[in-house]
Structure formats: C-alpha cells, structure tokens
XYZ file of C-alpha atoms in Angstrom:
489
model
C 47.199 3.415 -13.903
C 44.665 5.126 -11.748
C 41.656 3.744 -13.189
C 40.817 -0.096 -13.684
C 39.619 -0.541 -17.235
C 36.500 -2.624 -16.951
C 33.678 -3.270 -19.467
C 30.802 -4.456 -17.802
C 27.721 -6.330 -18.733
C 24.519 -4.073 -17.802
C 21.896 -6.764 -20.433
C 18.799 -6.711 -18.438
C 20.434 -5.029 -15.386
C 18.316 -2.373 -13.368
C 20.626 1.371 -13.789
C 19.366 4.703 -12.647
C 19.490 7.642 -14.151
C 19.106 10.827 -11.446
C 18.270 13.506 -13.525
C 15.749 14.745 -16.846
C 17.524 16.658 -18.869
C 19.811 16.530 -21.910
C 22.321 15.134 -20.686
C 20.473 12.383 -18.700
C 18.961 11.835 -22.205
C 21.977 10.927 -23.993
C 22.937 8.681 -20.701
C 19.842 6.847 -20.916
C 20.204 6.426 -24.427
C 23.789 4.869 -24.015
C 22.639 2.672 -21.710
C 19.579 1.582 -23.355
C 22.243 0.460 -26.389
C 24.049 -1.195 -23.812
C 20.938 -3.938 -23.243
C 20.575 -1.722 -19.737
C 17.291 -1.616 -17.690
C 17.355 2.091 -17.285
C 15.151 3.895 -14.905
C 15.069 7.764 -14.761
C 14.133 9.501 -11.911
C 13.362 13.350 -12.234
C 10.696 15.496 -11.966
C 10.357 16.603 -15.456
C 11.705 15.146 -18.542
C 12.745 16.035 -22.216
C 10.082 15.253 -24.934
C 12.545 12.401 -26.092
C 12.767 10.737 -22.567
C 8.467 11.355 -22.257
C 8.537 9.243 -25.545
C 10.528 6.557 -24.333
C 8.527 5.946 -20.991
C 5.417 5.483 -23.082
C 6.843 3.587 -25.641
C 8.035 1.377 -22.208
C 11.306 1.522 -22.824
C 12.719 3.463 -19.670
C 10.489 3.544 -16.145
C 10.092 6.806 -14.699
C 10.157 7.980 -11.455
C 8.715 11.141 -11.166
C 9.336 13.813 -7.917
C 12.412 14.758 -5.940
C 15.120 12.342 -5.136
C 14.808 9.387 -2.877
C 17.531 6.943 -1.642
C 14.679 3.888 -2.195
C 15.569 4.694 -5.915
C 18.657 3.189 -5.669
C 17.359 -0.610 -4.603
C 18.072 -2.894 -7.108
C 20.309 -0.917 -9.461
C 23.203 -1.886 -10.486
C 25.020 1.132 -11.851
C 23.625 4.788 -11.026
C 24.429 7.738 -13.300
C 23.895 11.189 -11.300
C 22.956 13.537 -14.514
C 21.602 16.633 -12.842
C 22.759 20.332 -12.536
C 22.678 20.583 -8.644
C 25.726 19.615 -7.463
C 24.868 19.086 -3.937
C 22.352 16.756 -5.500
C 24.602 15.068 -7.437
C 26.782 14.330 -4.431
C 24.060 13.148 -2.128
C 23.175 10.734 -4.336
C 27.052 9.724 -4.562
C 27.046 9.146 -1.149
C 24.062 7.086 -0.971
C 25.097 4.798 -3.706
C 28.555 4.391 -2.408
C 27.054 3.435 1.047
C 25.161 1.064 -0.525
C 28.501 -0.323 -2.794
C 26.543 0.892 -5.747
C 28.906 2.498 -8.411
C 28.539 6.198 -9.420
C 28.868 8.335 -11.988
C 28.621 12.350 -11.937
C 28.274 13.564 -15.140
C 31.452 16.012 -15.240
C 32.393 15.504 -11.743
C 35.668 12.927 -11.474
C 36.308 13.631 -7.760
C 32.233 12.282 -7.102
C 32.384 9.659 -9.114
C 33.543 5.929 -8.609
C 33.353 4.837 -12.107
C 34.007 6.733 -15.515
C 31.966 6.632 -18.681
C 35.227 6.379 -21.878
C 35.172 7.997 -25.268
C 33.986 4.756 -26.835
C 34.763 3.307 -30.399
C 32.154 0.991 -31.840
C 32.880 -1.970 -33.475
C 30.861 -4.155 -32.204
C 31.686 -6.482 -31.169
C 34.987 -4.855 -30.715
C 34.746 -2.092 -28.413
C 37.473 0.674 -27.967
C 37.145 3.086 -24.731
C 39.505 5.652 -23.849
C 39.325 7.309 -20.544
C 42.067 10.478 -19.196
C 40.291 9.670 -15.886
C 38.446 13.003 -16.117
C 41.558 14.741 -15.823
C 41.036 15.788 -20.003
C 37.897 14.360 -21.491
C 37.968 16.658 -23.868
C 41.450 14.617 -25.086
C 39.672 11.788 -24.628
C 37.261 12.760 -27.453
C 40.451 14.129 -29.514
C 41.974 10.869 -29.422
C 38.683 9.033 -29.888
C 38.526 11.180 -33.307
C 42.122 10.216 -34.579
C 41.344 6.484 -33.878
C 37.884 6.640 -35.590
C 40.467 7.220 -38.751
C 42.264 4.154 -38.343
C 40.455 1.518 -37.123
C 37.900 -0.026 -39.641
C 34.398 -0.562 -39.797
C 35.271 -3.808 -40.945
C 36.388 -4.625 -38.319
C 33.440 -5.864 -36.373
C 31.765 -8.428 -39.054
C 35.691 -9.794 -38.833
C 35.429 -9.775 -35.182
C 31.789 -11.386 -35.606
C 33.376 -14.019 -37.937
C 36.222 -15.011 -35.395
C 33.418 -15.740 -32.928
C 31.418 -17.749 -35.145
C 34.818 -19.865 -35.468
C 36.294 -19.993 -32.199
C 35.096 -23.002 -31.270
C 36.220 -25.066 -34.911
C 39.686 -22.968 -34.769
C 40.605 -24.768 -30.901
C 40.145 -27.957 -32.483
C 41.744 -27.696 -35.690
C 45.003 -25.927 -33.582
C 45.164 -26.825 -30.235
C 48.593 -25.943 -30.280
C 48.816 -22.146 -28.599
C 51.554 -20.991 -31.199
C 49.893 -22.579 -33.955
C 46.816 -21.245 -33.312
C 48.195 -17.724 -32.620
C 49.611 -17.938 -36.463
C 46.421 -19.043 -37.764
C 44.764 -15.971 -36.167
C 47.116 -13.605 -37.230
C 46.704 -14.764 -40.776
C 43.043 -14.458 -40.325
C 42.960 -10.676 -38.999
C 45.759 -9.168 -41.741
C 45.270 -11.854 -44.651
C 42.787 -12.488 -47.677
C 39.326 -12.781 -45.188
C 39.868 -9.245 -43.362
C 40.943 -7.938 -47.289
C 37.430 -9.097 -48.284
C 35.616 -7.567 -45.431
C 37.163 -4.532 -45.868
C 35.966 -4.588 -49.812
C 32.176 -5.242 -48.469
C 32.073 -9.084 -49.465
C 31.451 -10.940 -46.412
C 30.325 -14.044 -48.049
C 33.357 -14.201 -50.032
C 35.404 -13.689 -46.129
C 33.514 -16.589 -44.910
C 34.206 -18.916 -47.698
C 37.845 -17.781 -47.428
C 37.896 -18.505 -43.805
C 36.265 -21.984 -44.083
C 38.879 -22.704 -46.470
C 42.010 -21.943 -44.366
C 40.447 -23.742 -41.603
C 40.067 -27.122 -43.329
C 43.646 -26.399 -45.168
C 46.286 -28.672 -43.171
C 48.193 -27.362 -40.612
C 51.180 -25.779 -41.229
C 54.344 -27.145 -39.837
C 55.857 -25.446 -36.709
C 58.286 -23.830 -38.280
C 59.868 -21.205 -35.787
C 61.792 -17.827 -36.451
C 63.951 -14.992 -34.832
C 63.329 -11.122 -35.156
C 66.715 -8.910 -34.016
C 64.743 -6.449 -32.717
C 66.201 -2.771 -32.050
C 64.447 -1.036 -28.892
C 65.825 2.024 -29.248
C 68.085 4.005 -26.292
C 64.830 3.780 -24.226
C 61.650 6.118 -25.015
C 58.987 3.908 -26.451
C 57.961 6.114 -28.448
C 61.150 5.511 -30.500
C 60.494 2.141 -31.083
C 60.086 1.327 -34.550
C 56.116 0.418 -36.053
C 57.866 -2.517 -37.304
C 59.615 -3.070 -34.071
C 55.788 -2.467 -32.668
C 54.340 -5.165 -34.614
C 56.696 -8.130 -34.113
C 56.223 -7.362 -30.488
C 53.195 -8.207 -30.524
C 53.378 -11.231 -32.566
C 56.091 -12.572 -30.078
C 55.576 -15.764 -28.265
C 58.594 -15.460 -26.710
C 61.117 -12.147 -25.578
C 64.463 -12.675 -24.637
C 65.442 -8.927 -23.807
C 68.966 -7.249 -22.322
C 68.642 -5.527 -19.075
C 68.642 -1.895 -21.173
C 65.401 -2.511 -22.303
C 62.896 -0.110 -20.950
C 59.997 -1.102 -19.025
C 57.821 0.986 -21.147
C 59.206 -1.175 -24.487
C 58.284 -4.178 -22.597
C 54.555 -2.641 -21.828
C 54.062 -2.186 -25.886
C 54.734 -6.346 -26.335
C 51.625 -8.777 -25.961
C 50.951 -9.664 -22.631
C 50.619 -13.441 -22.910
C 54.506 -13.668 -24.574
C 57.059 -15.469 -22.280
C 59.196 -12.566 -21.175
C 62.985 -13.814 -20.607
C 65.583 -11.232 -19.431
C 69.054 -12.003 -20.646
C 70.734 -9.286 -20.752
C 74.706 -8.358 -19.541
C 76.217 -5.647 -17.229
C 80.136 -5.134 -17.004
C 81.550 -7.576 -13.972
C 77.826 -9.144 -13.716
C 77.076 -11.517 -16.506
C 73.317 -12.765 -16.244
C 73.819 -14.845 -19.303
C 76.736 -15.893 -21.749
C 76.475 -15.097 -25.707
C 76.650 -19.152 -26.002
C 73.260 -19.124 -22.672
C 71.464 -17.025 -25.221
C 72.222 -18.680 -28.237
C 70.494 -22.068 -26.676
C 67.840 -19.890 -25.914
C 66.954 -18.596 -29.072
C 67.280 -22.443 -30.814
C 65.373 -23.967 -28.259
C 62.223 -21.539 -28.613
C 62.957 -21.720 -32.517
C 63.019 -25.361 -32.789
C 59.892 -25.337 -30.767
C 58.309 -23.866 -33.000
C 57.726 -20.616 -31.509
C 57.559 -16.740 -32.666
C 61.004 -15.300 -31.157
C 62.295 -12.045 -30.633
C 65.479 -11.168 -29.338
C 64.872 -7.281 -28.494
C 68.397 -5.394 -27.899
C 68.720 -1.864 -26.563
C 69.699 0.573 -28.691
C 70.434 -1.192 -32.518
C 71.136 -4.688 -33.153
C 74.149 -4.396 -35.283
C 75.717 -1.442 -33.426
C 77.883 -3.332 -30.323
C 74.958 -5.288 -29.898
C 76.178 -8.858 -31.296
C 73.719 -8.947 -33.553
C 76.141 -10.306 -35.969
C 77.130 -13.311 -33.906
C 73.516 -14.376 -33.229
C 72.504 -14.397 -36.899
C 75.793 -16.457 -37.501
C 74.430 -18.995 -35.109
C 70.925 -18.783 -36.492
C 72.160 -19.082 -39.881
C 74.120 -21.784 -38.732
C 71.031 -23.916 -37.192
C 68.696 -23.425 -39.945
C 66.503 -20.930 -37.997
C 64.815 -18.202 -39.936
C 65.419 -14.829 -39.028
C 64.860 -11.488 -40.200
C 66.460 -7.720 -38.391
C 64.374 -4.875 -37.090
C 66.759 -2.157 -36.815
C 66.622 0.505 -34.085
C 67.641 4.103 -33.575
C 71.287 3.163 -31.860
C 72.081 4.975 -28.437
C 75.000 7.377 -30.250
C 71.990 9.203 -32.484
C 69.592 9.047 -30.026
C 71.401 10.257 -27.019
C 73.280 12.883 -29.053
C 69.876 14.287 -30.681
C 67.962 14.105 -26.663
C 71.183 16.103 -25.569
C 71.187 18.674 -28.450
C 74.379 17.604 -29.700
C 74.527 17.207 -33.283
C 77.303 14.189 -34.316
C 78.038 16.242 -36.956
C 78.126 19.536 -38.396
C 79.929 21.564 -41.383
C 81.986 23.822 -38.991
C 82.801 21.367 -36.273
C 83.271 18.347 -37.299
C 83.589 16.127 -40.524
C 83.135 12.804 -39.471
C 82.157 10.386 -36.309
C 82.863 7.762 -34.692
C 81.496 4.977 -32.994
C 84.044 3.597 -30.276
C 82.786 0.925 -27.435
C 85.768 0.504 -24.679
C 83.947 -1.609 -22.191
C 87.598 -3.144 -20.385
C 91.239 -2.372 -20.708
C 91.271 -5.222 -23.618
C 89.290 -3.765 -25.960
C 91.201 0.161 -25.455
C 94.343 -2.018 -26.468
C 92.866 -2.838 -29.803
C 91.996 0.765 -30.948
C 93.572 2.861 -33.058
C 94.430 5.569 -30.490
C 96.177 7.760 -33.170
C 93.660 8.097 -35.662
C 91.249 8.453 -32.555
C 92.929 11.515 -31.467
C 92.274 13.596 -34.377
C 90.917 17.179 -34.153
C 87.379 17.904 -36.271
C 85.755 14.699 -35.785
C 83.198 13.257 -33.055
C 83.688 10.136 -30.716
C 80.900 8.244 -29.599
C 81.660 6.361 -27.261
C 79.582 3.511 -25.692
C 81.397 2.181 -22.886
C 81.349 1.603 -18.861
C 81.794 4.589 -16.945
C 84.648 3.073 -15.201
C 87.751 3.230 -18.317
C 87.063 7.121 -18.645
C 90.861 7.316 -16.450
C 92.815 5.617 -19.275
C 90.319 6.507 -22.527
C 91.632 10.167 -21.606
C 95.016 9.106 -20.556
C 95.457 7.465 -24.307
C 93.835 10.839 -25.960
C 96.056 13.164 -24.447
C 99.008 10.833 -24.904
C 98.375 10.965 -29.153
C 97.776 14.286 -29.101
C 94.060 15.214 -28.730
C 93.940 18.799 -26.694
C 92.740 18.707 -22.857
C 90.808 21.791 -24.092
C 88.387 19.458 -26.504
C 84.879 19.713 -24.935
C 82.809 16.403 -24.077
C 79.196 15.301 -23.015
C 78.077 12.397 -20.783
C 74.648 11.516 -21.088
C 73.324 9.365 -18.745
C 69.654 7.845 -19.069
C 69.476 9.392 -22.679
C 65.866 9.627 -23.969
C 64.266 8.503 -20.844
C 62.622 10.847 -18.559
C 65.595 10.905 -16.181
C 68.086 12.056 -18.210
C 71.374 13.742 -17.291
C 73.947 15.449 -19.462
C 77.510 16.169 -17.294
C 79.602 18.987 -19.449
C 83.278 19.832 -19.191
C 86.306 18.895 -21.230
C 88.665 16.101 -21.762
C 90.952 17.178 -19.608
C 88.640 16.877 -16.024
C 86.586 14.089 -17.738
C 86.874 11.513 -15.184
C 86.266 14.138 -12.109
C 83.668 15.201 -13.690
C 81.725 12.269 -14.289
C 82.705 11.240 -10.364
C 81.752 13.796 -9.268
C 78.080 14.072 -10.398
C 78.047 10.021 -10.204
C 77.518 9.393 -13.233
C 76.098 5.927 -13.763
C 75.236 2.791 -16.730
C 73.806 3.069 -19.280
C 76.043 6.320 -19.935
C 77.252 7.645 -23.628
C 80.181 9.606 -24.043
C 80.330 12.279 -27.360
C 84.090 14.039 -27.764
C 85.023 16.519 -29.405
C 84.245 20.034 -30.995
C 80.230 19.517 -31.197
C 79.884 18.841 -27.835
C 80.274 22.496 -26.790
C 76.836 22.499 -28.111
C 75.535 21.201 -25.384
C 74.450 23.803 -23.382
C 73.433 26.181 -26.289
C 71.294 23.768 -27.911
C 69.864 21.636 -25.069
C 66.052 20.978 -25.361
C 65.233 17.687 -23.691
C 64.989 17.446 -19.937
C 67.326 19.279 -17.062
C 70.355 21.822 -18.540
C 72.973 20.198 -18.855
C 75.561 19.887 -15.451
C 78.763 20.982 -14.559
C 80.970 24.085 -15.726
C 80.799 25.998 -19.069
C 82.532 24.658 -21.735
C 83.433 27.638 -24.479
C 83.183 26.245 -27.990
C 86.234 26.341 -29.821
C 88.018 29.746 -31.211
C 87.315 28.393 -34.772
C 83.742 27.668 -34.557
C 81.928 30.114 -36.141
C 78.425 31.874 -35.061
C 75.441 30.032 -37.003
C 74.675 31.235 -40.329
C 71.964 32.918 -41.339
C 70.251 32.112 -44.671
C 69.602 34.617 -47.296
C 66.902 34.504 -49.522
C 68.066 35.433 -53.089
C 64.876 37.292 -54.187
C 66.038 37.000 -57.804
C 63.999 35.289 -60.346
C 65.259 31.598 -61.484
C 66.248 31.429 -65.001
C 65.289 27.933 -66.672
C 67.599 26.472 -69.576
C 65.553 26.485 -72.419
C-alpha cells in the first residue's frame, strides 16, 4: 500500500488554495463542503470565487505568491498552471510539515485528493495514488451503482443509536449480530423504500426486543486454489461476518485480506511430515468458539468436500449440536487445470476424470491402480510431490503407456505459477529437476498435451515438448448451416 488512507477533519481549519482558476474553484468548493476555512491566494479569480469572497465565505489574498501564506494552514492545495510555481510552494509547505497537494502532479504532492462517494455520513474514497485517476473516477462510477443513497440516513440512524445499542449488548458478538441485522434487515428495507419514520420505529423495536441467546454456528468455507478473486460472494460475505477464522496453511494471504479485520485469525492448517494441528485440535476449536457463542468459519483451500475433511467436521458438528451451513469453493483440480489451459475433459481426449489424492504410501495401497491406468480419461491428482516415484511405478506396472503426457502445476492461480510438462515416463525427473514444490497438482493423461498449446495464464509452461497423442485430432471448426429452420406445425 503506498498511500495511507486517511480522512481528515478540516471543520474550521485554515487551508490554502494557491491558485484562481477553475480548477482552484472546484478545490475551494470541496473544501468549503468539507467545513474547511479556505483561503485563496491568486491574483485574479473566477466570477464564482469573486462571489464567494464577498459573500465571506473564502478570504482572498490577492498578488503573487508568498511563503507568509502558508502560516496557519493546515492543508495547502497548489491549483495553478505554472509548474515551477506549483513546486515552490511544495517545497515551502513541506519545510514547514504542511501537507501538499498539486493538482495533477503525484510526484509534488504529499497527500492525494480520492474519487469520493457521498453518503454522508458514510464516505467512500478511492485513490490509484495518481498513478490512474482517471480509473479512479471509472471505479468511482461502477460503485455509485451499487451502493445506496440510503445508505447514509441508515448510517445517520446507527449513530443516533450507538450509544443505547452498547448497553443493550455489551457482549462484542452479540452486538456484532444485532448490527448486522440492522444494516441488511427490515430498518435498511424501509430506508431504502423512502420511509424513515417507519426505519426508526423498526429500529426502536429490535432494540427493546430481548436479547437473543448466543447461539453460535460454523460456515465450511471454500477459498478457492488461491486468487481472491475466486472466492465465492457468498464465501465474501461470511468472511466478513466471522468472529472467528480457523484457516489451513493454503489459504492465501490475499483471502485472508478480504475477511474483517477485527475477527480472531487462527491458522490450523497441515503440511505432510509437519502437523500444526490434529483433525481432533481443530475439532475443539471449532466447539469451543461455537459454544461461545461466536460466528465461526472454518475456511479450507481449495473446496471443503474435495480431500478437505469437510465431511468429518460436519460429523462432529452435527454431533455437538452446532449449527453449520457449507460454502463451497472452486476445488484446486478445476482451478489449476483451467489457470494451466488444460481442459479435464474433452470429446476427443478424454471421457471422464478423476480425482485421486496419494499423500503417503498408505493411501497409494488403497487405490484401484487398474482402473487408474486406463487410457482416455484424466487423473487429478492432489498429492505431495514426494510419492510421484511409486504413483508412476504403479501406472506403468497396470499398463498405462510411459508415452501418456502430464502437467504439474505448482502455485496454480496465484501470481507465481509454474506448469512443468513432460510425460509419465520422466515424471519424477522432471518435477526434480525444476524443484517442484507444495501446494503442487498433478493432471495425467491425454489432455495434458494441451498444455503448451493452450496456455494463457502466467509463464509457458517448462520442460520439453510433449506431442499430443497420434489419435487426437486437430480442433474442429464449426460450420454454420445457412439453411432456413423448418418449425413443426
């Protein structure tokens, strides 16, 4: 984050504007909004500034620029066209520890004015640092769509309450529900119809309504292989309705960033020979916050009920009473398959797929090696780069070819990603050889000569060529049967 995001109080606080032209006009105006003691200094002025130092409303200091305009201000906007101007009077502000801003000027200026979105008293600003301000704008627009003007007589309302809603819930959790229902229940629906006395009746009522119990709950949530932007809206909003996170150790850092920042963040996650915490550790966890009362959610890499012992933990919930509910997520197999350009399937290549995890020695011995081994289909494979020796060694031994083409992808999604081609037979050197590393997904079989052809998402794929298959046919084209369509009567 290069920029601190800061909203600052300027009510009855001397700013100067340097500068009398349109653009200082539409400053000063700003700033006036903004409760600002705004002086503009410039020898000339637009009619609309004139009026508003004889209506008293800015001072005006007429003549060329002097550094005693800067005493006493607080803020100092530099709104002229002469750039050597403009950064003489950044210099003299910053030697005074005065923040500046240069209208269009990022490298002279020590503080930036956002793309704002009004709602008072909710106030959105967006900033690119004045790297893109025109995106700044662009993204102002799209949010102007989706936030509601209702939103500040709701946020006017909560103030009006605060006090009266600390009392009545003292309890953090309980009070975080109470607010929740508030901003997404009955008073914000009658705000947004235009009935604000209706809201506040509505909201006196829930406030003298007893207490609810503290009745805690579990959300399975998916986080996807990674990207956050493939977390799920629903997976979004029970984030941020979390008191408490117990995550695994695949969970991005940029998943964790979209949560609320007050939730208790508890890493529990497992790694092959290094187990943070056991199934029955996490378990514990998840009643104890529960019976607490608390908001829980137990946010897995990947998909909940795809290897992720999602199962197990709504066994035990299920078990304890606890309510729960299951946010799915886009599994690693899909997601690392699409980010590598390798579709699981397809009508020439392969009928069917398969998801295979193979973490230990143990768990090869359980699968069915012979059905595994079959030509035309696709393995996923989520397992520790380590058993790629004897996952081959079992292939090859029921028959799959040492020709059949495979892709590693390591990091899938995330900006880091690698994809190691080559074929079944020099699987293991391969991945050794580029050092291929957790979290890692393995996809066998004819679609993976795909790979390279298809590849979209981050570096080309490494390692040597793999040919597709002899029987794998060029891509169709589709015709376009011109022909009129003939309707049954």
């Amino acid at each position: 984050m290069k920029l601190y995001p800061l909203f600052a109080d300027l009510s009855r606080r001397a700013v100067l504007v340097v500068g009398g032209g349109v653009v200082a006009e539409r400053k000063a105006a700003a700033l006036l909004a903004a409760g600002a003691q705004v002086t503009v200094g410039a020898s000339a002025l637009t009619p609309q500034l004139q009026r508003l130092a004889r209506q008293g409303r800015i001072a005006h200091r007429a003549g060329e620029f002097s550094p005693a305009w800067l005493e006493y201000a607080w803020l100092v906007v530099a709104a002229t066209d002469d750039r050597a101007l403009n950064a003489r009077v950044a210099e003299l502000a910053g030697l005074r520890r005065v923040f500046v801003n240069v209208v269009d000027d990022a490298e002279l200026s020590s503080f930036h004015v956002p793309a704002v979105i009004d709602r008072a008293p909710l106030v959105v600003a967006i900033s690119s640092g004045g790297a893109a301000p025109m995106l700044a704008r662009l993204v102002r627009e799209r949010l102007e769509t989706l936030l509601d003007h209702s939103l500040g007589p709701l946020a006017q309302l909560a103030a009006r309450l605060r006090k009266r809603i600390r009392r009545r819930h003292p309890d953090l959790a309980a009070r975080r529900r109470f607010y929740t229902e508030l901003f997404s229940g009955p008073v914000a629906a009658l705000l947004r119809k235009g009935q604000p006395e209706q809201a506040a009746l509505a909201a006196e009522q829930a406030l003298r309504a007893a207490p609810a119990g503290q009745a805690g709950s579990v959300v399975l949530v998916g986080a996807g292989p990674g990207d956050a932007g493939l977390l799920t809206l629903r997976g979004l909003r029970a984030l941020n309705e979390a008191d408490v996170i117990l995550h695994d150790r695949l969970v991005s850092a940029e998943v964790l960033e979209l949560a609320r920042r007050d939730a208790e963040r508890i890493e529990v996650g497992k790694q092959a020979g290094n187990h943070h915490s056991t199934q029955d550790e996490i378990h514990a966890l998840l009643l104890e916050h529960a019976l607490a009362g608390r908001r829980v959610v137990r946010l897995k890499g990947g998909d909940p009920f795809v290897f992720g012992r999602g199962g197990e933990e709504l066994e035990f919930l299920r078990g304890h009473g606890i309510p729960y509910e299951v946010v799915p997520g886009i599994t690693a197999a899909l997601a690392c398959a699409a980010h590598a350009g390798v579709p699981l399937t397809h009508r020439d290549h392969a009928q069917s797929v398969r998801f295979v995890t193979a973490h230990c020695r143990e768990s090869l011995d359980t699968l069915d090696w012979p059905a595994l081994a079959q030509e035309r289909q696709t393995l996923a494979v989520y397992m520790g780069v380590a058993g790629l020796d004897s996952l081959r060694e079992r292939l090859l031994a029921h028959g799959r070819a040492a020709t059949t083409p495979f892709a590693l992808i390591e990091n899938g999604s995330r900006p880091d990603q690698r994809v190691v081609t080559g074929t079944l037979a020099n699987l293991p050197e391969r991945a050794l050889a580029h050092a291929v590393r957790s979290p890692a997904l393995l996809i066998l079989g004819e679609v993976a000569a795909l790979a390279g052809r298809l590849a979209w998402f981050g570096a080309p794929p490494l390692g040597e060529s793999v040919p597709a298959p002899q029987h794998l046919r060029p891509l169709r084209t589709t015709q376009i049967n011109r022909e009129p369509v003939r309707r049954r009567a």
